[in-house]
């Protein structure tokens, strides 16, 4: 009876708002922002590496110049980072060789520095670690945890190398190679090797490409009476319509929140 009486007095708890739905034609924006997402899966390992190098050079990267591999992450124009996917510590030589060939500094994910202790703590990149603000970031065996991705938001170009095609890093990169780091990294190091590097000089920020966005597959509807626009992304929370509700899914008795014009008197924008 105590439960019944108290429940009668307090009433039912308010319903939790549902998360906004992903509408047709709409994709969740990557943490690192709009990226090219050119993922290389087909062909031999050498063909995929050659395609990556060709694209990087077309983007303006000059691999005859470079920086010291111990350059601080925050001051580095280029970084080659190791994740847990690199395997045992002796495989760090693959990272070192690639960093020298790419003219880059060495970085890592947090577990590689904190747990595995392959590199000093001041070399891990992430939200709670070092922030990379340079041009080229090559993630090797890094899955793409949110904590790590937030440390490379400002990267000009992100390259991902991972054998797991479903790794989140591939949704947040410009170029990706699906493959084993033990096979890909030596090939990439050889492709970028130009002998002794010339000093890179002062960094010039590479401009991020403008990614053309596709038109959403849903319509914006306009009220004939007052010009109010119904956007499915916003919904009409004041009248119980959750964000993510398409116009055709609105109740038939729904009216314009501005002038009370009926649903039938709306047209496509």
mmCIF file of C-alpha atoms in Angstrom:
data_model
loop_
_atom_site.group_PDB
_atom_site.id
_atom_site.type_symbol
_atom_site.label_atom_id
_atom_site.label_comp_id
_atom_site.label_asym_id
_atom_site.label_seq_id
_atom_site.Cartn_x
_atom_site.Cartn_y
_atom_site.Cartn_z
ATOM 1 C CA UNK A 1 0.000 0.000 0.000
ATOM 2 C CA UNK A 2 2.870 2.361 0.700
ATOM 3 C CA UNK A 3 4.151 1.800 -2.839
ATOM 4 C CA UNK A 4 0.659 2.261 -4.329
ATOM 5 C CA UNK A 5 -0.030 5.453 -2.354
ATOM 6 C CA UNK A 6 3.387 7.003 -3.087
ATOM 7 C CA UNK A 7 3.058 6.059 -6.757
ATOM 8 C CA UNK A 8 -0.366 7.746 -6.893
ATOM 9 C CA UNK A 9 1.044 10.918 -5.324
ATOM 10 C CA UNK A 10 4.214 11.144 -7.432
ATOM 11 C CA UNK A 11 2.772 9.917 -10.716
ATOM 12 C CA UNK A 12 4.674 8.185 -13.497
ATOM 13 C CA UNK A 13 8.235 9.302 -14.221
ATOM 14 C CA UNK A 14 8.648 11.302 -17.469
ATOM 15 C CA UNK A 15 9.599 9.316 -20.537
ATOM 16 C CA UNK A 16 13.191 9.631 -21.666
ATOM 17 C CA UNK A 17 13.664 11.344 -24.986
ATOM 18 C CA UNK A 18 14.726 9.027 -27.764
ATOM 19 C CA UNK A 19 17.997 9.709 -29.524
ATOM 20 C CA UNK A 20 17.666 11.417 -32.870
ATOM 21 C CA UNK A 21 17.195 8.896 -35.638
ATOM 22 C CA UNK A 22 19.545 8.617 -38.599
ATOM 23 C CA UNK A 23 17.429 9.527 -41.598
ATOM 24 C CA UNK A 24 17.659 7.972 -45.078
ATOM 25 C CA UNK A 25 20.617 9.356 -46.977
ATOM 26 C CA UNK A 26 22.092 10.780 -43.779
ATOM 27 C CA UNK A 27 25.306 9.404 -42.284
ATOM 28 C CA UNK A 28 26.830 9.950 -38.846
ATOM 29 C CA UNK A 29 29.570 12.559 -39.138
ATOM 30 C CA UNK A 30 33.041 11.136 -38.381
ATOM 31 C CA UNK A 31 34.776 12.354 -35.233
ATOM 32 C CA UNK A 32 37.683 13.675 -37.323
ATOM 33 C CA UNK A 33 35.323 15.598 -39.624
ATOM 34 C CA UNK A 34 34.663 15.072 -43.326
ATOM 35 C CA UNK A 35 37.319 12.837 -44.852
ATOM 36 C CA UNK A 36 37.953 11.273 -48.268
ATOM 37 C CA UNK A 37 37.593 7.693 -46.927
ATOM 38 C CA UNK A 38 39.387 6.092 -49.887
ATOM 39 C CA UNK A 39 39.815 2.548 -48.568
ATOM 40 C CA UNK A 40 42.151 0.300 -50.581
ATOM 41 C CA UNK A 41 41.142 -3.348 -50.256
ATOM 42 C CA UNK A 42 41.643 -4.838 -53.716
ATOM 43 C CA UNK A 43 44.842 -5.765 -55.520
ATOM 44 C CA UNK A 44 48.161 -6.941 -54.178
ATOM 45 C CA UNK A 45 49.774 -5.325 -51.156
ATOM 46 C CA UNK A 46 52.269 -3.587 -53.465
ATOM 47 C CA UNK A 47 49.488 -2.244 -55.696
ATOM 48 C CA UNK A 48 47.635 -0.816 -52.696
ATOM 49 C CA UNK A 49 50.814 0.805 -51.374
ATOM 50 C CA UNK A 50 51.618 2.297 -54.790
ATOM 51 C CA UNK A 51 48.103 3.726 -55.035
ATOM 52 C CA UNK A 52 48.422 5.331 -51.589
ATOM 53 C CA UNK A 53 51.817 6.888 -52.373
ATOM 54 C CA UNK A 54 50.531 8.188 -55.709
ATOM 55 C CA UNK A 55 47.626 9.920 -53.983
ATOM 56 C CA UNK A 56 49.798 11.409 -51.221
ATOM 57 C CA UNK A 57 52.202 12.875 -53.782
ATOM 58 C CA UNK A 58 49.251 14.233 -55.761
ATOM 59 C CA UNK A 59 48.110 15.950 -52.548
ATOM 60 C CA UNK A 60 51.429 17.791 -52.444
ATOM 61 C CA UNK A 61 53.500 15.719 -50.006
ATOM 62 C CA UNK A 62 57.239 15.857 -50.704
ATOM 63 C CA UNK A 63 59.053 12.851 -49.277
ATOM 64 C CA UNK A 64 62.539 14.165 -50.063
ATOM 65 C CA UNK A 65 62.220 16.308 -46.916
ATOM 66 C CA UNK A 66 61.619 15.288 -43.335
ATOM 67 C CA UNK A 67 61.926 15.898 -39.603
ATOM 68 C CA UNK A 68 63.652 14.089 -36.750
ATOM 69 C CA UNK A 69 61.742 11.042 -35.473
ATOM 70 C CA UNK A 70 61.931 12.449 -31.924
ATOM 71 C CA UNK A 71 60.279 15.782 -32.813
ATOM 72 C CA UNK A 72 57.538 16.575 -30.245
ATOM 73 C CA UNK A 73 54.095 15.512 -31.516
ATOM 74 C CA UNK A 74 52.644 19.005 -31.165
ATOM 75 C CA UNK A 75 55.397 20.453 -33.380
ATOM 76 C CA UNK A 76 55.611 17.623 -35.918
ATOM 77 C CA UNK A 77 54.438 18.102 -39.494
ATOM 78 C CA UNK A 78 54.164 14.327 -39.953
ATOM 79 C CA UNK A 79 53.708 11.457 -37.505
ATOM 80 C CA UNK A 80 53.766 7.680 -37.886
ATOM 81 C CA UNK A 81 51.856 6.151 -34.963
ATOM 82 C CA UNK A 82 51.812 2.615 -33.591
ATOM 83 C CA UNK A 83 48.753 0.900 -32.138
ATOM 84 C CA UNK A 84 48.373 -2.421 -30.339
ATOM 85 C CA UNK A 85 47.961 -4.020 -33.752
ATOM 86 C CA UNK A 86 51.702 -3.577 -34.285
ATOM 87 C CA UNK A 87 52.239 -6.733 -32.200
ATOM 88 C CA UNK A 88 55.386 -7.436 -30.133
ATOM 89 C CA UNK A 89 57.880 -4.709 -29.268
ATOM 90 C CA UNK A 90 60.406 -5.871 -31.863
ATOM 91 C CA UNK A 91 57.905 -4.799 -34.545
ATOM 92 C CA UNK A 92 58.477 -1.175 -33.515
ATOM 93 C CA UNK A 93 61.388 -1.251 -35.951
ATOM 94 C CA UNK A 94 58.734 -1.225 -38.693
ATOM 95 C CA UNK A 95 57.368 2.035 -37.278
ATOM 96 C CA UNK A 96 60.854 3.541 -36.991
ATOM 97 C CA UNK A 97 61.761 2.604 -40.571
ATOM 98 C CA UNK A 98 58.506 4.010 -41.945
ATOM 99 C CA UNK A 99 58.904 7.218 -39.912
ATOM 100 C CA UNK A 100 62.380 7.784 -41.363
ATOM 101 C CA UNK A 101 61.194 7.050 -44.908
ATOM 102 C CA UNK A 102 58.180 9.347 -44.528
ATOM 103 C CA UNK A 103 60.233 12.080 -42.862
ATOM 104 C CA UNK A 104 58.035 11.843 -39.770
ATOM 105 C CA UNK A 105 58.140 11.684 -35.987
ATOM 106 C CA UNK A 106 57.039 8.614 -34.027
ATOM 107 C CA UNK A 107 53.763 8.529 -32.073
ATOM 108 C CA UNK A 108 51.442 5.915 -30.633
ATOM 109 C CA UNK A 109 48.062 5.168 -29.156
ATOM 110 C CA UNK A 110 47.685 5.400 -25.385
ATOM 111 C CA UNK A 111 47.882 1.619 -24.671
ATOM 112 C CA UNK A 112 51.168 1.344 -26.569
ATOM 113 C CA UNK A 113 52.740 4.013 -24.352
ATOM 114 C CA UNK A 114 50.935 3.397 -21.054
ATOM 115 C CA UNK A 115 50.412 -0.368 -20.968
ATOM 116 C CA UNK A 116 52.970 -1.831 -23.378
ATOM 117 C CA UNK A 117 55.514 0.958 -22.751
ATOM 118 C CA UNK A 118 56.947 0.760 -26.268
ATOM 119 C CA UNK A 119 57.386 4.548 -26.342
ATOM 120 C CA UNK A 120 57.535 7.304 -23.688
ATOM 121 C CA UNK A 121 54.233 8.688 -22.384
ATOM 122 C CA UNK A 122 54.809 12.037 -24.094
ATOM 123 C CA UNK A 123 54.503 10.328 -27.487
ATOM 124 C CA UNK A 124 50.953 9.027 -27.283
ATOM 125 C CA UNK A 125 48.292 10.884 -29.230
ATOM 126 C CA UNK A 126 44.770 11.366 -27.945
ATOM 127 C CA UNK A 127 42.271 13.494 -26.088
ATOM 128 C CA UNK A 128 44.234 13.129 -22.838
ATOM 129 C CA UNK A 129 47.610 12.950 -24.577
ATOM 130 C CA UNK A 130 49.341 14.916 -27.313
ATOM 131 C CA UNK A 131 47.317 16.702 -29.998
ATOM 132 C CA UNK A 132 48.532 16.376 -33.567
ATOM 133 C CA UNK A 133 48.069 19.577 -35.564
ATOM 134 C CA UNK A 134 50.333 18.771 -38.488
ATOM 135 C CA UNK A 135 49.741 17.591 -42.044
ATOM 136 C CA UNK A 136 50.225 13.828 -42.376
ATOM 137 C CA UNK A 137 49.216 11.262 -39.750
ATOM 138 C CA UNK A 138 49.807 7.557 -40.485
ATOM 139 C CA UNK A 139 47.998 5.263 -38.013
ATOM 140 C CA UNK A 140 49.456 1.747 -38.013
ATOM 141 C CA UNK A 141 47.494 -0.993 -36.255
ATOM 142 C CA UNK A 142 45.307 1.607 -34.520
ATOM 143 C CA UNK A 143 41.634 0.662 -34.286
ATOM 144 C CA UNK A 144 40.361 4.210 -33.805
ATOM 145 C CA UNK A 145 39.030 4.621 -30.272
ATOM 146 C CA UNK A 146 37.225 7.913 -29.677
ATOM 147 C CA UNK A 147 39.924 9.027 -27.236
ATOM 148 C CA UNK A 148 42.567 8.650 -29.936
ATOM 149 C CA UNK A 149 40.533 10.160 -32.766
ATOM 150 C CA UNK A 150 39.975 13.360 -30.785
ATOM 151 C CA UNK A 151 43.726 13.877 -30.783
ATOM 152 C CA UNK A 152 43.959 13.942 -34.593
ATOM 153 C CA UNK A 153 40.939 16.084 -35.484
ATOM 154 C CA UNK A 154 43.217 18.806 -36.898
ATOM 155 C CA UNK A 155 45.336 16.475 -39.039
ATOM 156 C CA UNK A 156 45.563 17.557 -42.683
ATOM 157 C CA UNK A 157 45.564 13.974 -43.978
ATOM 158 C CA UNK A 158 44.928 10.759 -42.056
ATOM 159 C CA UNK A 159 46.190 7.408 -43.366
ATOM 160 C CA UNK A 160 45.048 4.175 -41.690
ATOM 161 C CA UNK A 161 46.633 0.732 -41.986
ATOM 162 C CA UNK A 162 44.754 -2.061 -40.246
ATOM 163 C CA UNK A 163 43.850 -5.669 -41.047
ATOM 164 C CA UNK A 164 40.344 -5.236 -39.585
ATOM 165 C CA UNK A 165 38.211 -3.741 -42.376
ATOM 166 C CA UNK A 166 35.568 -2.745 -39.799
ATOM 167 C CA UNK A 167 37.922 -0.746 -37.583
ATOM 168 C CA UNK A 168 36.462 2.721 -36.757
ATOM 169 C CA UNK A 169 39.676 4.377 -37.975
ATOM 170 C CA UNK A 170 38.609 3.676 -41.575
ATOM 171 C CA UNK A 171 35.527 5.891 -41.134
ATOM 172 C CA UNK A 172 37.770 8.707 -39.956
ATOM 173 C CA UNK A 173 40.595 8.644 -42.496
ATOM 174 C CA UNK A 174 41.387 10.027 -45.931
ATOM 175 C CA UNK A 175 43.227 6.937 -47.144
ATOM 176 C CA UNK A 176 43.174 3.437 -45.735
ATOM 177 C CA UNK A 177 44.845 0.147 -46.536
ATOM 178 C CA UNK A 178 43.220 -3.037 -45.277
ATOM 179 C CA UNK A 179 46.154 -5.313 -44.609
ATOM 180 C CA UNK A 180 48.669 -6.685 -42.121
ATOM 181 C CA UNK A 181 51.123 -4.069 -40.866
ATOM 182 C CA UNK A 182 53.909 -6.670 -41.073
ATOM 183 C CA UNK A 183 53.376 -6.813 -44.832
ATOM 184 C CA UNK A 184 52.295 -3.244 -45.619
ATOM 185 C CA UNK A 185 54.740 -1.170 -43.563
ATOM 186 C CA UNK A 186 57.981 -2.490 -45.159
ATOM 187 C CA UNK A 187 56.513 -1.923 -48.634
ATOM 188 C CA UNK A 188 55.383 1.602 -47.728
ATOM 189 C CA UNK A 189 58.757 2.429 -46.154
ATOM 190 C CA UNK A 190 60.512 1.296 -49.338
ATOM 191 C CA UNK A 191 58.130 3.310 -51.535
ATOM 192 C CA UNK A 192 58.733 6.511 -49.556
ATOM 193 C CA UNK A 193 62.492 6.080 -49.107
ATOM 194 C CA UNK A 194 64.384 8.825 -50.954
ATOM 195 C CA UNK A 195 67.664 8.441 -49.106
ATOM 196 C CA UNK A 196 68.843 11.156 -46.743
ATOM 197 C CA UNK A 197 66.076 13.685 -46.138
ATOM 198 C CA UNK A 198 66.520 17.410 -46.530
ATOM 199 C CA UNK A 199 65.291 19.579 -43.621
ATOM 200 C CA UNK A 200 61.555 20.180 -43.944
ATOM 201 C CA UNK A 201 61.760 23.832 -42.924
ATOM 202 C CA UNK A 202 58.776 25.734 -41.576
ATOM 203 C CA UNK A 203 55.526 23.785 -41.824
ATOM 204 C CA UNK A 204 52.954 24.925 -44.341
ATOM 205 C CA UNK A 205 49.544 23.604 -43.442
ATOM 206 C CA UNK A 206 48.045 21.398 -46.143
ATOM 207 C CA UNK A 207 44.475 22.424 -46.944
ATOM 208 C CA UNK A 208 41.868 19.837 -46.204
ATOM 209 C CA UNK A 209 39.864 18.751 -49.267
ATOM 210 C CA UNK A 210 36.285 19.956 -49.569
ATOM 211 C CA UNK A 211 34.088 16.871 -49.494
ATOM 212 C CA UNK A 212 31.006 17.216 -51.669
ATOM 213 C CA UNK A 213 27.952 16.291 -49.620
ATOM 214 C CA UNK A 214 25.097 14.368 -51.138
ATOM 215 C CA UNK A 215 21.606 15.821 -51.010
ATOM 216 C CA UNK A 216 19.621 14.164 -48.183
ATOM 217 C CA UNK A 217 16.962 11.673 -49.226
ATOM 218 C CA UNK A 218 14.281 13.452 -47.181
ATOM 219 C CA UNK A 219 12.331 16.632 -47.972
ATOM 220 C CA UNK A 220 12.015 19.927 -46.126
ATOM 221 C CA UNK A 221 8.313 20.846 -46.089
ATOM 222 C CA UNK A 222 7.090 24.463 -46.080
ATOM 223 C CA UNK A 223 3.819 25.752 -44.616
ATOM 224 C CA UNK A 224 1.637 27.570 -47.184
ATOM 225 C CA UNK A 225 0.251 29.820 -44.480
ATOM 226 C CA UNK A 226 3.324 31.319 -42.820
ATOM 227 C CA UNK A 227 6.396 29.834 -44.515
ATOM 228 C CA UNK A 228 7.405 27.708 -41.517
ATOM 229 C CA UNK A 229 9.825 24.945 -42.587
ATOM 230 C CA UNK A 230 9.493 21.459 -41.113
ATOM 231 C CA UNK A 231 12.932 19.854 -40.931
ATOM 232 C CA UNK A 232 12.891 16.129 -39.997
ATOM 233 C CA UNK A 233 16.302 16.559 -38.358
ATOM 234 C CA UNK A 234 14.820 19.021 -35.861
ATOM 235 C CA UNK A 235 11.310 17.567 -35.528
ATOM 236 C CA UNK A 236 8.819 19.504 -33.415
ATOM 237 C CA UNK A 237 9.706 18.655 -29.788
ATOM 238 C CA UNK A 238 7.312 21.275 -28.390
ATOM 239 C CA UNK A 239 4.427 19.266 -29.833
ATOM 240 C CA UNK A 240 5.796 15.821 -29.039
ATOM 241 C CA UNK A 241 7.460 15.174 -32.440
ATOM 242 C CA UNK A 242 10.927 13.737 -31.879
ATOM 243 C CA UNK A 243 13.909 14.723 -34.073
ATOM 244 C CA UNK A 244 14.292 12.208 -36.876
ATOM 245 C CA UNK A 245 10.558 12.020 -37.688
ATOM 246 C CA UNK A 246 9.877 12.223 -41.428
ATOM 247 C CA UNK A 247 7.039 14.521 -42.547
ATOM 248 C CA UNK A 248 4.967 11.616 -43.864
ATOM 249 C CA UNK A 249 5.200 9.972 -40.438
ATOM 250 C CA UNK A 250 3.624 12.949 -38.652
ATOM 251 C CA UNK A 251 0.131 12.365 -37.178
ATOM 252 C CA UNK A 252 -2.681 13.470 -39.494
ATOM 253 C CA UNK A 253 -3.905 15.934 -36.866
ATOM 254 C CA UNK A 254 -0.481 17.618 -36.608
ATOM 255 C CA UNK A 255 -0.587 21.340 -37.447
ATOM 256 C CA UNK A 256 1.971 24.047 -38.145
ATOM 257 C CA UNK A 257 3.426 25.156 -34.779
ATOM 258 C CA UNK A 258 3.518 28.778 -36.004
ATOM 259 C CA UNK A 259 0.074 29.344 -37.548
ATOM 260 C CA UNK A 260 -1.870 26.073 -36.945
ATOM 261 C CA UNK A 261 -2.147 25.376 -40.686
ATOM 262 C CA UNK A 262 -3.026 21.683 -41.219
ATOM 263 C CA UNK A 263 -0.461 19.165 -42.432
ATOM 264 C CA UNK A 264 -2.188 18.962 -45.841
ATOM 265 C CA UNK A 265 -1.251 22.588 -46.544
ATOM 266 C CA UNK A 266 2.500 21.949 -46.659
ATOM 267 C CA UNK A 267 4.581 21.740 -49.833
ATOM 268 C CA UNK A 268 8.132 20.634 -50.621
ATOM 269 C CA UNK A 269 10.730 23.362 -50.247
#
